[in-house]
mmCIF file of C-alpha atoms in Angstrom:
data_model
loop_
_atom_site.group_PDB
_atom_site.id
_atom_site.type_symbol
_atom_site.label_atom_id
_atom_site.label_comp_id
_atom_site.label_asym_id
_atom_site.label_seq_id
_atom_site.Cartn_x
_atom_site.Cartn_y
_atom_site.Cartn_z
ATOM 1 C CA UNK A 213 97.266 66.606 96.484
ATOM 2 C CA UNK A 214 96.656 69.705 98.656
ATOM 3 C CA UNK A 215 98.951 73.004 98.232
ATOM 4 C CA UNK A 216 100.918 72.159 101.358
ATOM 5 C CA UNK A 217 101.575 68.276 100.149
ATOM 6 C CA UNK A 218 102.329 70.116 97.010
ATOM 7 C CA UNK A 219 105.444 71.992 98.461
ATOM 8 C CA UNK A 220 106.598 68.871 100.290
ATOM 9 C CA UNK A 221 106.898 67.113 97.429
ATOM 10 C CA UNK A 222 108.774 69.964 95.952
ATOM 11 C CA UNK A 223 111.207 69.484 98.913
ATOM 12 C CA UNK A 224 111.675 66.002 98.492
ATOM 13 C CA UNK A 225 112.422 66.740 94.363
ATOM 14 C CA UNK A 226 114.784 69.023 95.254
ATOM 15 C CA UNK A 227 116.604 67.556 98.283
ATOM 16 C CA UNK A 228 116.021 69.823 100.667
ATOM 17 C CA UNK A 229 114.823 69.686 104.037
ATOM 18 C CA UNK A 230 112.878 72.673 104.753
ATOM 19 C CA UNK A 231 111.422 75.847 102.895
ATOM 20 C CA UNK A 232 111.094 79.523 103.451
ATOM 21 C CA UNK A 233 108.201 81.590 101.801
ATOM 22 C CA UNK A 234 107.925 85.188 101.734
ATOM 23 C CA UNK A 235 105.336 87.649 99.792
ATOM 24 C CA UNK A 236 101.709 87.526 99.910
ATOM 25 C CA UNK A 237 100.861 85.567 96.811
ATOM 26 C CA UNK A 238 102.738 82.413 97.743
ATOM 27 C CA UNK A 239 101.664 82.433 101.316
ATOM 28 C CA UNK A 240 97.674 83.064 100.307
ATOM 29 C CA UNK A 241 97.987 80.007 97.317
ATOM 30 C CA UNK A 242 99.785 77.617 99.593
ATOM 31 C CA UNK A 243 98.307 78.104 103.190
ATOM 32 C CA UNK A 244 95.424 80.742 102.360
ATOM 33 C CA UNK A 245 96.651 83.786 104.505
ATOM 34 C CA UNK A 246 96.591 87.166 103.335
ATOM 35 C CA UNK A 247 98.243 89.577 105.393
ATOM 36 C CA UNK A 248 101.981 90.705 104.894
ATOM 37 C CA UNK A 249 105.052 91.149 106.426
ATOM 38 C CA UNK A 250 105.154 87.157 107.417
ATOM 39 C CA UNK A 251 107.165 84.067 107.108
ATOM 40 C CA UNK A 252 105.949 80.458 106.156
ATOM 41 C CA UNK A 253 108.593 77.713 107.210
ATOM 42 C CA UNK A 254 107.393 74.098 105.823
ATOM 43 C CA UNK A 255 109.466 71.042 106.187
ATOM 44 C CA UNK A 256 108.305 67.921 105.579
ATOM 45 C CA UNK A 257 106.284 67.509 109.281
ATOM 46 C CA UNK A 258 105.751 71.334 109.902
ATOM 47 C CA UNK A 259 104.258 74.151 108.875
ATOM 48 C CA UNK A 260 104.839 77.321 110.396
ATOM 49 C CA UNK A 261 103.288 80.967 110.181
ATOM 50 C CA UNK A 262 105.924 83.765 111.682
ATOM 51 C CA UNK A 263 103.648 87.136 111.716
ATOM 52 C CA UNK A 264 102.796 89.908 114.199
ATOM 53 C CA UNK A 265 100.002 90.869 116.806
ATOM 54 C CA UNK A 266 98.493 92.767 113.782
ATOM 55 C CA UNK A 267 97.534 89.608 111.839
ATOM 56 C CA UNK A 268 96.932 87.040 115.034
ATOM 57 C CA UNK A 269 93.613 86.499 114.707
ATOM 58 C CA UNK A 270 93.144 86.739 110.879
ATOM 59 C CA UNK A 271 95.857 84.142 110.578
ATOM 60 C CA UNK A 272 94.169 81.478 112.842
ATOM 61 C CA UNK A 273 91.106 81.557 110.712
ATOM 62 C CA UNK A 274 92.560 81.945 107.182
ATOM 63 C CA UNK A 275 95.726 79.441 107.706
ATOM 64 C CA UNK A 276 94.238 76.520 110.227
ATOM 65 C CA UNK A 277 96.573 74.130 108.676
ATOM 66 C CA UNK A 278 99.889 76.415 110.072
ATOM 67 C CA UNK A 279 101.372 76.472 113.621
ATOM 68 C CA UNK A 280 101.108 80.046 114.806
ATOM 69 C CA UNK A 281 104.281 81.812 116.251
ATOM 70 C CA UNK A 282 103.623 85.174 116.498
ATOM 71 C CA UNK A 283 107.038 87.381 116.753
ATOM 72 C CA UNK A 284 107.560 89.946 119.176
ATOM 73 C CA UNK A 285 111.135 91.434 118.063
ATOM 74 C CA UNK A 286 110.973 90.256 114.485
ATOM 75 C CA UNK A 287 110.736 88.119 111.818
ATOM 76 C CA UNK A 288 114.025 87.077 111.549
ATOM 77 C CA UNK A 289 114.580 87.122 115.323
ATOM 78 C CA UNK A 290 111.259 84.503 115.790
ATOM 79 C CA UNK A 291 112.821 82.469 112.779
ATOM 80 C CA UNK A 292 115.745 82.313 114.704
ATOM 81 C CA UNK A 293 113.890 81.183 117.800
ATOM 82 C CA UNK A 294 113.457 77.515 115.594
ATOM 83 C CA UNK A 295 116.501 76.486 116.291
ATOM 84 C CA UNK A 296 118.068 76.065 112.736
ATOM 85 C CA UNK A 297 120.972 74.062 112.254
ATOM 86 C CA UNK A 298 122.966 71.745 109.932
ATOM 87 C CA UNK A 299 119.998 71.761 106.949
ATOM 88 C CA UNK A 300 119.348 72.417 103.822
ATOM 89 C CA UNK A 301 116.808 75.171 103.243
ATOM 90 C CA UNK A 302 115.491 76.236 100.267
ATOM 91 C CA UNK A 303 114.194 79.891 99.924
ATOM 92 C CA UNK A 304 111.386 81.368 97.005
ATOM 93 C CA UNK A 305 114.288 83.810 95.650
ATOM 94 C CA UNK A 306 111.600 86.345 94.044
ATOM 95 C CA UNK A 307 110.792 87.130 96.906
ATOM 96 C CA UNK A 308 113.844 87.556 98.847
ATOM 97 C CA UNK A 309 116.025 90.907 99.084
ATOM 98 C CA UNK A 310 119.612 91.046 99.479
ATOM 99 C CA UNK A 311 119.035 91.795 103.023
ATOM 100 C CA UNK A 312 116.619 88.926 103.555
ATOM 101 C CA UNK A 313 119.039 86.529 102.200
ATOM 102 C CA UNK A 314 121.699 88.237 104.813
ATOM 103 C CA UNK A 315 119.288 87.976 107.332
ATOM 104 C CA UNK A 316 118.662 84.292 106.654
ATOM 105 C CA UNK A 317 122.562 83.871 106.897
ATOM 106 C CA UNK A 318 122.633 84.775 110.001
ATOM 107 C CA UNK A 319 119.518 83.188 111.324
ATOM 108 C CA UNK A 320 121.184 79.555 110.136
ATOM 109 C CA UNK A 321 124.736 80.342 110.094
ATOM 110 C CA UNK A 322 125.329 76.184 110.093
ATOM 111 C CA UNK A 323 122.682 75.799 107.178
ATOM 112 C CA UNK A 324 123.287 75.708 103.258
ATOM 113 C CA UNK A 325 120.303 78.057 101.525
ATOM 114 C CA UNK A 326 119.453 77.658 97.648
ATOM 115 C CA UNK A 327 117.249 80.235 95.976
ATOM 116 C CA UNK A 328 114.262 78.378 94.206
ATOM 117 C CA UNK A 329 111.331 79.396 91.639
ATOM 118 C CA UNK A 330 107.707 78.233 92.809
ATOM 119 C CA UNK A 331 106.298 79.986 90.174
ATOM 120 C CA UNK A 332 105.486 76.721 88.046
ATOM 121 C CA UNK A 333 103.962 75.144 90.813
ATOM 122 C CA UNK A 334 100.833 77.858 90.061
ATOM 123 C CA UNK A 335 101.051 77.866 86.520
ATOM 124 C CA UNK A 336 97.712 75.246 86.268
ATOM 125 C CA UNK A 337 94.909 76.816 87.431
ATOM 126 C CA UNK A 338 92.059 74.763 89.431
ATOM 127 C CA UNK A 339 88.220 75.461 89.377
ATOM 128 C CA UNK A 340 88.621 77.939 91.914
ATOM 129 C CA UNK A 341 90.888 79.584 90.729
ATOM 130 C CA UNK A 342 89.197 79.939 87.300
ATOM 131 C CA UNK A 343 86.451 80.719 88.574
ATOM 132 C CA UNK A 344 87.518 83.659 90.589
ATOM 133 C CA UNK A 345 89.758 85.018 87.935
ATOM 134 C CA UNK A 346 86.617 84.687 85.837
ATOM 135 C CA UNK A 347 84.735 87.118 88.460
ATOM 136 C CA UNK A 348 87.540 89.516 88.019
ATOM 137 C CA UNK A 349 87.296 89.307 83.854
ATOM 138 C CA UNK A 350 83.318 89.512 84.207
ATOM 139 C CA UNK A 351 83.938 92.902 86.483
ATOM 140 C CA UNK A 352 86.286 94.535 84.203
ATOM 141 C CA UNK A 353 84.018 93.849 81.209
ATOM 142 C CA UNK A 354 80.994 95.490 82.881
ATOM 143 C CA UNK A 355 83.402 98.277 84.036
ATOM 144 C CA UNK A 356 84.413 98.847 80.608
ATOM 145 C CA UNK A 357 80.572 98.989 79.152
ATOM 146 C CA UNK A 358 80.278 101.470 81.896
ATOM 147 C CA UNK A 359 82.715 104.131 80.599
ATOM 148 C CA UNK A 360 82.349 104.106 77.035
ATOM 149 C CA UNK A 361 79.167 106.416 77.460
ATOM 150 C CA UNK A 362 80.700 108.356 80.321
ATOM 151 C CA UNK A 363 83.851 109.527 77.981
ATOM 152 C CA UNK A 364 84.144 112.742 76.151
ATOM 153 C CA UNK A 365 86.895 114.523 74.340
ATOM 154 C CA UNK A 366 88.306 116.884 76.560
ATOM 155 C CA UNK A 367 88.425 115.067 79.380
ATOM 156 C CA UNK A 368 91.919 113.899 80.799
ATOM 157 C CA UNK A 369 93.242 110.392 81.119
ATOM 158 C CA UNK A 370 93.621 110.686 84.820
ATOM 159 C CA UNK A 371 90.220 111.815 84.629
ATOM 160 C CA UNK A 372 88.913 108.287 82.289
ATOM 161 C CA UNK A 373 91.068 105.954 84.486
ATOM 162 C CA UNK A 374 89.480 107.320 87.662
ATOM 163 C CA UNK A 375 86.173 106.396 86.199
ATOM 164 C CA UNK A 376 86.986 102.644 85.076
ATOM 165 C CA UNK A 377 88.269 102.332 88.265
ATOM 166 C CA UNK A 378 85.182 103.555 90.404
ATOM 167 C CA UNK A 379 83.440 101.421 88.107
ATOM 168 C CA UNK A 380 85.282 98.180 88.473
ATOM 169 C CA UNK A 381 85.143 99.106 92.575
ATOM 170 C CA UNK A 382 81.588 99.560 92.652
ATOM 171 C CA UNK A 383 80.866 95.990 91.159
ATOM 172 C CA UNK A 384 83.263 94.493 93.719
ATOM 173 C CA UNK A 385 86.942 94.477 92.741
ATOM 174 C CA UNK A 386 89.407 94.533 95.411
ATOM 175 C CA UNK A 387 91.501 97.114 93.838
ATOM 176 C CA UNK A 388 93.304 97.501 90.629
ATOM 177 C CA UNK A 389 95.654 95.252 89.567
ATOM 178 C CA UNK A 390 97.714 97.302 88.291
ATOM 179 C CA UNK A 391 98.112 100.985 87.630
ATOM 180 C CA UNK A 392 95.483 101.767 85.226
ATOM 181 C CA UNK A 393 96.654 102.488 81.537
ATOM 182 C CA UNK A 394 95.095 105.149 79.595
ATOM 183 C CA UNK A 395 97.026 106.346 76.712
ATOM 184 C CA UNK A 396 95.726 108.558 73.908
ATOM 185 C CA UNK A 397 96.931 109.823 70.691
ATOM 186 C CA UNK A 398 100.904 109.953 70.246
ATOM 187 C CA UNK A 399 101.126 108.149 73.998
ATOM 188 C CA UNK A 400 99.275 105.486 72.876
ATOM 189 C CA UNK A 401 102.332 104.227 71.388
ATOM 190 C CA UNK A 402 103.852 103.597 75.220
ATOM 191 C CA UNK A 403 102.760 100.090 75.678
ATOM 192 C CA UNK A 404 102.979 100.927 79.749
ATOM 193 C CA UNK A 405 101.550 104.613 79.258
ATOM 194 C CA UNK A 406 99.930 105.369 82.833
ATOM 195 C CA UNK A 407 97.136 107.391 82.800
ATOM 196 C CA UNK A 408 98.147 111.338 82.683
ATOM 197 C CA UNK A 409 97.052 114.691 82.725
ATOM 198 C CA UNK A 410 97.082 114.910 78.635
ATOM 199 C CA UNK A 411 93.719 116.171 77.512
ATOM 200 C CA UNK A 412 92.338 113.065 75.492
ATOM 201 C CA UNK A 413 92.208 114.629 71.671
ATOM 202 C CA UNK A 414 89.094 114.266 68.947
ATOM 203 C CA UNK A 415 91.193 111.640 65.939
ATOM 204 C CA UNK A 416 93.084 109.801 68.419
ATOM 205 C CA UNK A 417 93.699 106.662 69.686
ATOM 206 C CA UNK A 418 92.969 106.138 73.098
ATOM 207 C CA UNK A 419 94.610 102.423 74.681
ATOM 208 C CA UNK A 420 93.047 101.034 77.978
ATOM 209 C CA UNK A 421 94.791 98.468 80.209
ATOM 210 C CA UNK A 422 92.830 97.795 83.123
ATOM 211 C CA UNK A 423 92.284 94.664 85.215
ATOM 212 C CA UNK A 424 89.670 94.146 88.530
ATOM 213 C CA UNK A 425 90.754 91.630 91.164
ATOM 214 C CA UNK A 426 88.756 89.068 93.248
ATOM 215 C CA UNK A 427 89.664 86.751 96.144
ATOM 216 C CA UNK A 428 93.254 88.206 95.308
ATOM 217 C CA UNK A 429 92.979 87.171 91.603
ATOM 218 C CA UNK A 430 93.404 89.330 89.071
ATOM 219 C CA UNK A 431 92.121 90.099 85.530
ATOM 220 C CA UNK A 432 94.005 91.760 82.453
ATOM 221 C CA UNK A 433 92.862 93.345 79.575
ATOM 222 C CA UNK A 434 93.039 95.555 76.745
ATOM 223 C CA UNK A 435 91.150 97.742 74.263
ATOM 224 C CA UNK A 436 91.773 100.170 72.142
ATOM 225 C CA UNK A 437 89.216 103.203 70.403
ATOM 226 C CA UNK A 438 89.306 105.902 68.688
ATOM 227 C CA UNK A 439 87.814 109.129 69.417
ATOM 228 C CA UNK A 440 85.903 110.826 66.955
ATOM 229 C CA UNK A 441 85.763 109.147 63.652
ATOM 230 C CA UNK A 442 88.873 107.137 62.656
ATOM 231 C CA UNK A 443 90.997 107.574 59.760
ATOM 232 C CA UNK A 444 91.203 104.856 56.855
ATOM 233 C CA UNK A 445 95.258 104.790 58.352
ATOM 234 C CA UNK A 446 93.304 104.117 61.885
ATOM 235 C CA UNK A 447 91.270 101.403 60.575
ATOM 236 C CA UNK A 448 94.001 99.565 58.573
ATOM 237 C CA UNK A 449 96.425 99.540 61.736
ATOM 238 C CA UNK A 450 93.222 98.888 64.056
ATOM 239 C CA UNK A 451 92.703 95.648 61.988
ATOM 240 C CA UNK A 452 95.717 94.254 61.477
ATOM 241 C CA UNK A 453 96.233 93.735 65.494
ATOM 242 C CA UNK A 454 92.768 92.382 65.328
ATOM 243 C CA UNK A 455 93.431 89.820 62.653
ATOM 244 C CA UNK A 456 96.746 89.049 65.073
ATOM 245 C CA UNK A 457 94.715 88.266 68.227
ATOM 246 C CA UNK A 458 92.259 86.824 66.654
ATOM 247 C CA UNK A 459 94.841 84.705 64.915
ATOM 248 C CA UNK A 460 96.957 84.076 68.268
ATOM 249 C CA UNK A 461 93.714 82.885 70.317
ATOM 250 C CA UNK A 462 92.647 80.587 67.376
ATOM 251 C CA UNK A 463 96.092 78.929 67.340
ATOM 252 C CA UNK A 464 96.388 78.915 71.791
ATOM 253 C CA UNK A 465 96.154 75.399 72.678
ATOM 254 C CA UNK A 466 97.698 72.485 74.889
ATOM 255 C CA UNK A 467 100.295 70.882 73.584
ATOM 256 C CA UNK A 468 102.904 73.981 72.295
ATOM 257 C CA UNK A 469 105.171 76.251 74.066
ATOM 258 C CA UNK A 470 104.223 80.072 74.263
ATOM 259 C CA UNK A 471 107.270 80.875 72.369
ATOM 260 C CA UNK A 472 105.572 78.945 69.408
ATOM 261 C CA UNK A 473 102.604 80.410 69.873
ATOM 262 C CA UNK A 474 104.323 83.856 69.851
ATOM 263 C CA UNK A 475 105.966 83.065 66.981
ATOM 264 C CA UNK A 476 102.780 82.644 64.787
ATOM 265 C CA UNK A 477 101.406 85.893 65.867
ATOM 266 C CA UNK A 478 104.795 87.764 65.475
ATOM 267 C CA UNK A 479 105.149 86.139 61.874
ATOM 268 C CA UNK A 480 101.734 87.852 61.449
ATOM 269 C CA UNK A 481 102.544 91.090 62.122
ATOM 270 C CA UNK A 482 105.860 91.046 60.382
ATOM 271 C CA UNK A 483 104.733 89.732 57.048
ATOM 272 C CA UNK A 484 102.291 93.084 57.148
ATOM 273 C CA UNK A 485 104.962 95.240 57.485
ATOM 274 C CA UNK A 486 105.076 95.931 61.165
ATOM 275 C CA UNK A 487 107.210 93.519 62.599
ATOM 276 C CA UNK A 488 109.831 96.572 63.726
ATOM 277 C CA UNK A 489 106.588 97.898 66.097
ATOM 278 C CA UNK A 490 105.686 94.761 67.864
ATOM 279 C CA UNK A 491 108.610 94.576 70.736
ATOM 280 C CA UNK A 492 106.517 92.884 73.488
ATOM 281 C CA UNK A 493 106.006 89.497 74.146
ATOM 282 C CA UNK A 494 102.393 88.036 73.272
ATOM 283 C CA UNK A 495 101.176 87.298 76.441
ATOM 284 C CA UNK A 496 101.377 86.006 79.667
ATOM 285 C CA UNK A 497 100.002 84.236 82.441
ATOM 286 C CA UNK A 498 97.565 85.977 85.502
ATOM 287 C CA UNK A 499 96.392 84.741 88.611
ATOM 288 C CA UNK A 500 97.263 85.815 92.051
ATOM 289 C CA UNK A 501 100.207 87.807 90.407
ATOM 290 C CA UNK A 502 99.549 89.788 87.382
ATOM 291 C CA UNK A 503 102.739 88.325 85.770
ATOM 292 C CA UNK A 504 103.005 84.909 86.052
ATOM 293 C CA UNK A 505 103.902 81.959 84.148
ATOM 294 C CA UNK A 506 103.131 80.356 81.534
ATOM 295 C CA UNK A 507 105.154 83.272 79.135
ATOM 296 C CA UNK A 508 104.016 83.544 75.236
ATOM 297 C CA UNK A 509 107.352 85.227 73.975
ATOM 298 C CA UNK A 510 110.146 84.668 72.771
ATOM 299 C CA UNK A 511 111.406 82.988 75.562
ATOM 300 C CA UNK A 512 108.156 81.358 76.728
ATOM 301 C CA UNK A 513 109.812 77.733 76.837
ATOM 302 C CA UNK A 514 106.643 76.565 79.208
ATOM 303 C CA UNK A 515 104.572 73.912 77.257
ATOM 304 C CA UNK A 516 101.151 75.223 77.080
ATOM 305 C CA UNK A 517 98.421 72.695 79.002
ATOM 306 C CA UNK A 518 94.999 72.469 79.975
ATOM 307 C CA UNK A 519 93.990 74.925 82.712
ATOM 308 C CA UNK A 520 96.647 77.047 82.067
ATOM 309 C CA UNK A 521 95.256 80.860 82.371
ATOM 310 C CA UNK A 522 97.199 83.603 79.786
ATOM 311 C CA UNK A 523 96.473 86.720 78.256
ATOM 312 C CA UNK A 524 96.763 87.181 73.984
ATOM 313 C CA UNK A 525 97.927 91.099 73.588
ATOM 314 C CA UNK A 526 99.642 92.046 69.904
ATOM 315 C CA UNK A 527 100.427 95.559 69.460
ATOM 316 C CA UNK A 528 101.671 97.938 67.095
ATOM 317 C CA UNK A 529 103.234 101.070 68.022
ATOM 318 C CA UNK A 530 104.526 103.668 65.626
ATOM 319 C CA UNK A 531 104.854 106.716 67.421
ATOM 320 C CA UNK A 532 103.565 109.779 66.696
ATOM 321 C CA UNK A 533 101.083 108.024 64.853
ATOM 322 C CA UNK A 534 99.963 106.445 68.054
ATOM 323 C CA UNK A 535 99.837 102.351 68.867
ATOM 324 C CA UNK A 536 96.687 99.561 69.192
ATOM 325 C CA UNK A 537 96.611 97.220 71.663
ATOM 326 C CA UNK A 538 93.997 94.554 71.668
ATOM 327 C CA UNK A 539 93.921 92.352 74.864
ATOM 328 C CA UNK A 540 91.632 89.070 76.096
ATOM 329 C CA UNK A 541 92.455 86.296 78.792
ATOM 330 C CA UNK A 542 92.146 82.878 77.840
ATOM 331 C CA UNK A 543 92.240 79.564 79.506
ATOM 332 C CA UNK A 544 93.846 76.453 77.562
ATOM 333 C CA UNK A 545 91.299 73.673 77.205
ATOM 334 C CA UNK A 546 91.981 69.999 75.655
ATOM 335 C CA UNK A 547 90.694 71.232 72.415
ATOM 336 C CA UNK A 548 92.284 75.096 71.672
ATOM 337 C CA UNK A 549 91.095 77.500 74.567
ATOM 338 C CA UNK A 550 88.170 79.273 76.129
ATOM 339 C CA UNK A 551 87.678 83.576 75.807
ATOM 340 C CA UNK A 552 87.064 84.536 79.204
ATOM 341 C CA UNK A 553 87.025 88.247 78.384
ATOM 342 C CA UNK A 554 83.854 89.187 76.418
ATOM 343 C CA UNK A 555 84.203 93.083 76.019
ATOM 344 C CA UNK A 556 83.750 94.141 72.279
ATOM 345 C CA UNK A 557 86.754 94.298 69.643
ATOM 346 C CA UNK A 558 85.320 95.782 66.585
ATOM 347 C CA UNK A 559 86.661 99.667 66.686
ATOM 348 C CA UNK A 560 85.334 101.863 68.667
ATOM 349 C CA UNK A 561 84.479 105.628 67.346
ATOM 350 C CA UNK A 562 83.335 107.462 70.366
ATOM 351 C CA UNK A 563 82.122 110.265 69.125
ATOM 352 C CA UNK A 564 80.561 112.519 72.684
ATOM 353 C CA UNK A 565 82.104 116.126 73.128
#
């Protein structure tokens, strides 16, 4: 079943006769454009691109599948122009603003709209796909390898993000996707600490969060180092997430739901004292969004399959005394699941001045 026969059959299981899509990662999965600020409309005979002059050309070639109808006095205007009337049309609702969804009231004033979730329709990964978001892993790791000798103490975060990220563009990622982390000593306790102009301190933990992107797939990961020479307080922390990601990728496999897999890890953590410090979820899926599903938290009800593509991230985070994050992707096989990220785990003294 192709991606567009894929979202047909979503209409038919949900009774409706036509679909809106908005946002670049649905339209590049399901039809294979990438520009923005476009509409897809599928029903069950049609399939139809809405975008501007800017993407004309780009479309035909990346979306042969999809009618073309290029708008001149915008989207909503050329939607419009369809003639929609007396259906029911379903819309991606992540997507979709407040004002989109008033636009779309007007557009079919004589229509009934329901917001829907596509999101599970991604969450198994094909060979493609894997291997692309394998590209982006491979890219990050080498980017990674990269820095370590290039970092000093004294130098900034800004200044250690700036470098990962030349190095991850150099080898052929599309961007970042996301903003780069780099958090050192007490900041390493913000599990989302963007890089900043602190001066990265000798005795401190220094987190990196960091993924590369490729054919619009992305790549996640984490690491954590110390540098200078850690404490026997460094090394005790440092291990105990280790023991918890090693423990969580061990225990990833088809057949449970990332909430139970979450639960092993978090059970973990807790018994060693640290429960209080671990306030994330485990992990969760990446492909052409960084955030996708399947979820491994608490509330990740999604039953964890074959193909499926996740991340494994424990943390601890105590504040002044800084926070470890330790981060790999994974991809769920029929007998446990495959490391895709190969970068080193064993703590990291980096000792240059």
């Amino acid at each position: 079943m192709n991606r567009l026969d894929k979202l047909r059959h979503f209409l038919l299981e949900n009774d409706a006769d036509a679909i809106i899509l908005k946002g670049t990662a649905s339209l590049r999965y399901f039809v294979g454009f990438t520009g923005d600020d476009s509409l897809l409309y599928v029903t069950k005979q049609q399939a139809i691109l809405i975008t501007d002059s800017r993407y004309t050309l780009q479309a035909k070639a990346e979306a042969p599948d999809c009618e073309l109808l290029e708008q001149k006095g915008g989207l909503w205007s050329a939607l419009k122009s369809l003639g929609l009337a007396d259906m029911k049309i379903a819309f991606e609702s992540l997507n979709f603003t407040v004002a989109d969804y008033n636009n779309l009231l007007e557009v079919g004033s004589r229509c009934s709209f329901s917001g829907v979730d596509l999101t599970s329709l991604r969450i198994i990964k094909d060979t493609d796909e894997i291997v692309k978001i394998n590209e982006a892993v491979e890219i990050a790791d080498a980017a990674f390898a990269a820095l370590l000798p290039q970092l000093t103490i004294g130098m900034t975060e800004i200044e250690a993000a700036a470098i990962l990220e030349f190095e991850m563009r150099k080898r052929g990622s599309e961007a970042v996707s996301f903003p780069t982390i780099v958090a050192s000593g007490e900041r390493s306790a913000l599990p989302h600490g963007l890089a900043s102009n602190k001066v990265i301190n000798k005795g401190e933990f220094v987190t990196f969060d960091f993924g590369a992107i490729v054919a619009g797939y992305h790549s996640d990961m984490t690491r954590t180092i110390i540098m200078g020479k850690a404490s026997e307080r460094q090394k005790y922390l440092y291990n105990v997430v280790l023991e918890a990601q090693l423990l969580g990728i061990k225990e990833a496999k088809a057949g449970i739901t990332g909430k139970e897999l979450d639960q092993v890890v978090r059970k973990f953590i807790t018994d060693a004292g640290f429960g209080d410090y671990f306030g994330h979820g485990l992990g969760h899926g990446v492909g052409l969004d960084i955030h996708e599903l399947p979820i491994a938290s608490k509330r990740g009800d999604n039953l964890l399959c074959e193909n499926m593509v996740l991340t494994v991230e424990p943390g601890i985070y105590l504040g002044k005394e800084g926070g470890v994050r330790i981060e790999d992707m994974i991809v769920i096989t029929t007998e446990g699941c495959r490391v895709l990220t190969a970068s080193n785990k064993q703590l990291l003294e980096i000792c240059q001045s």
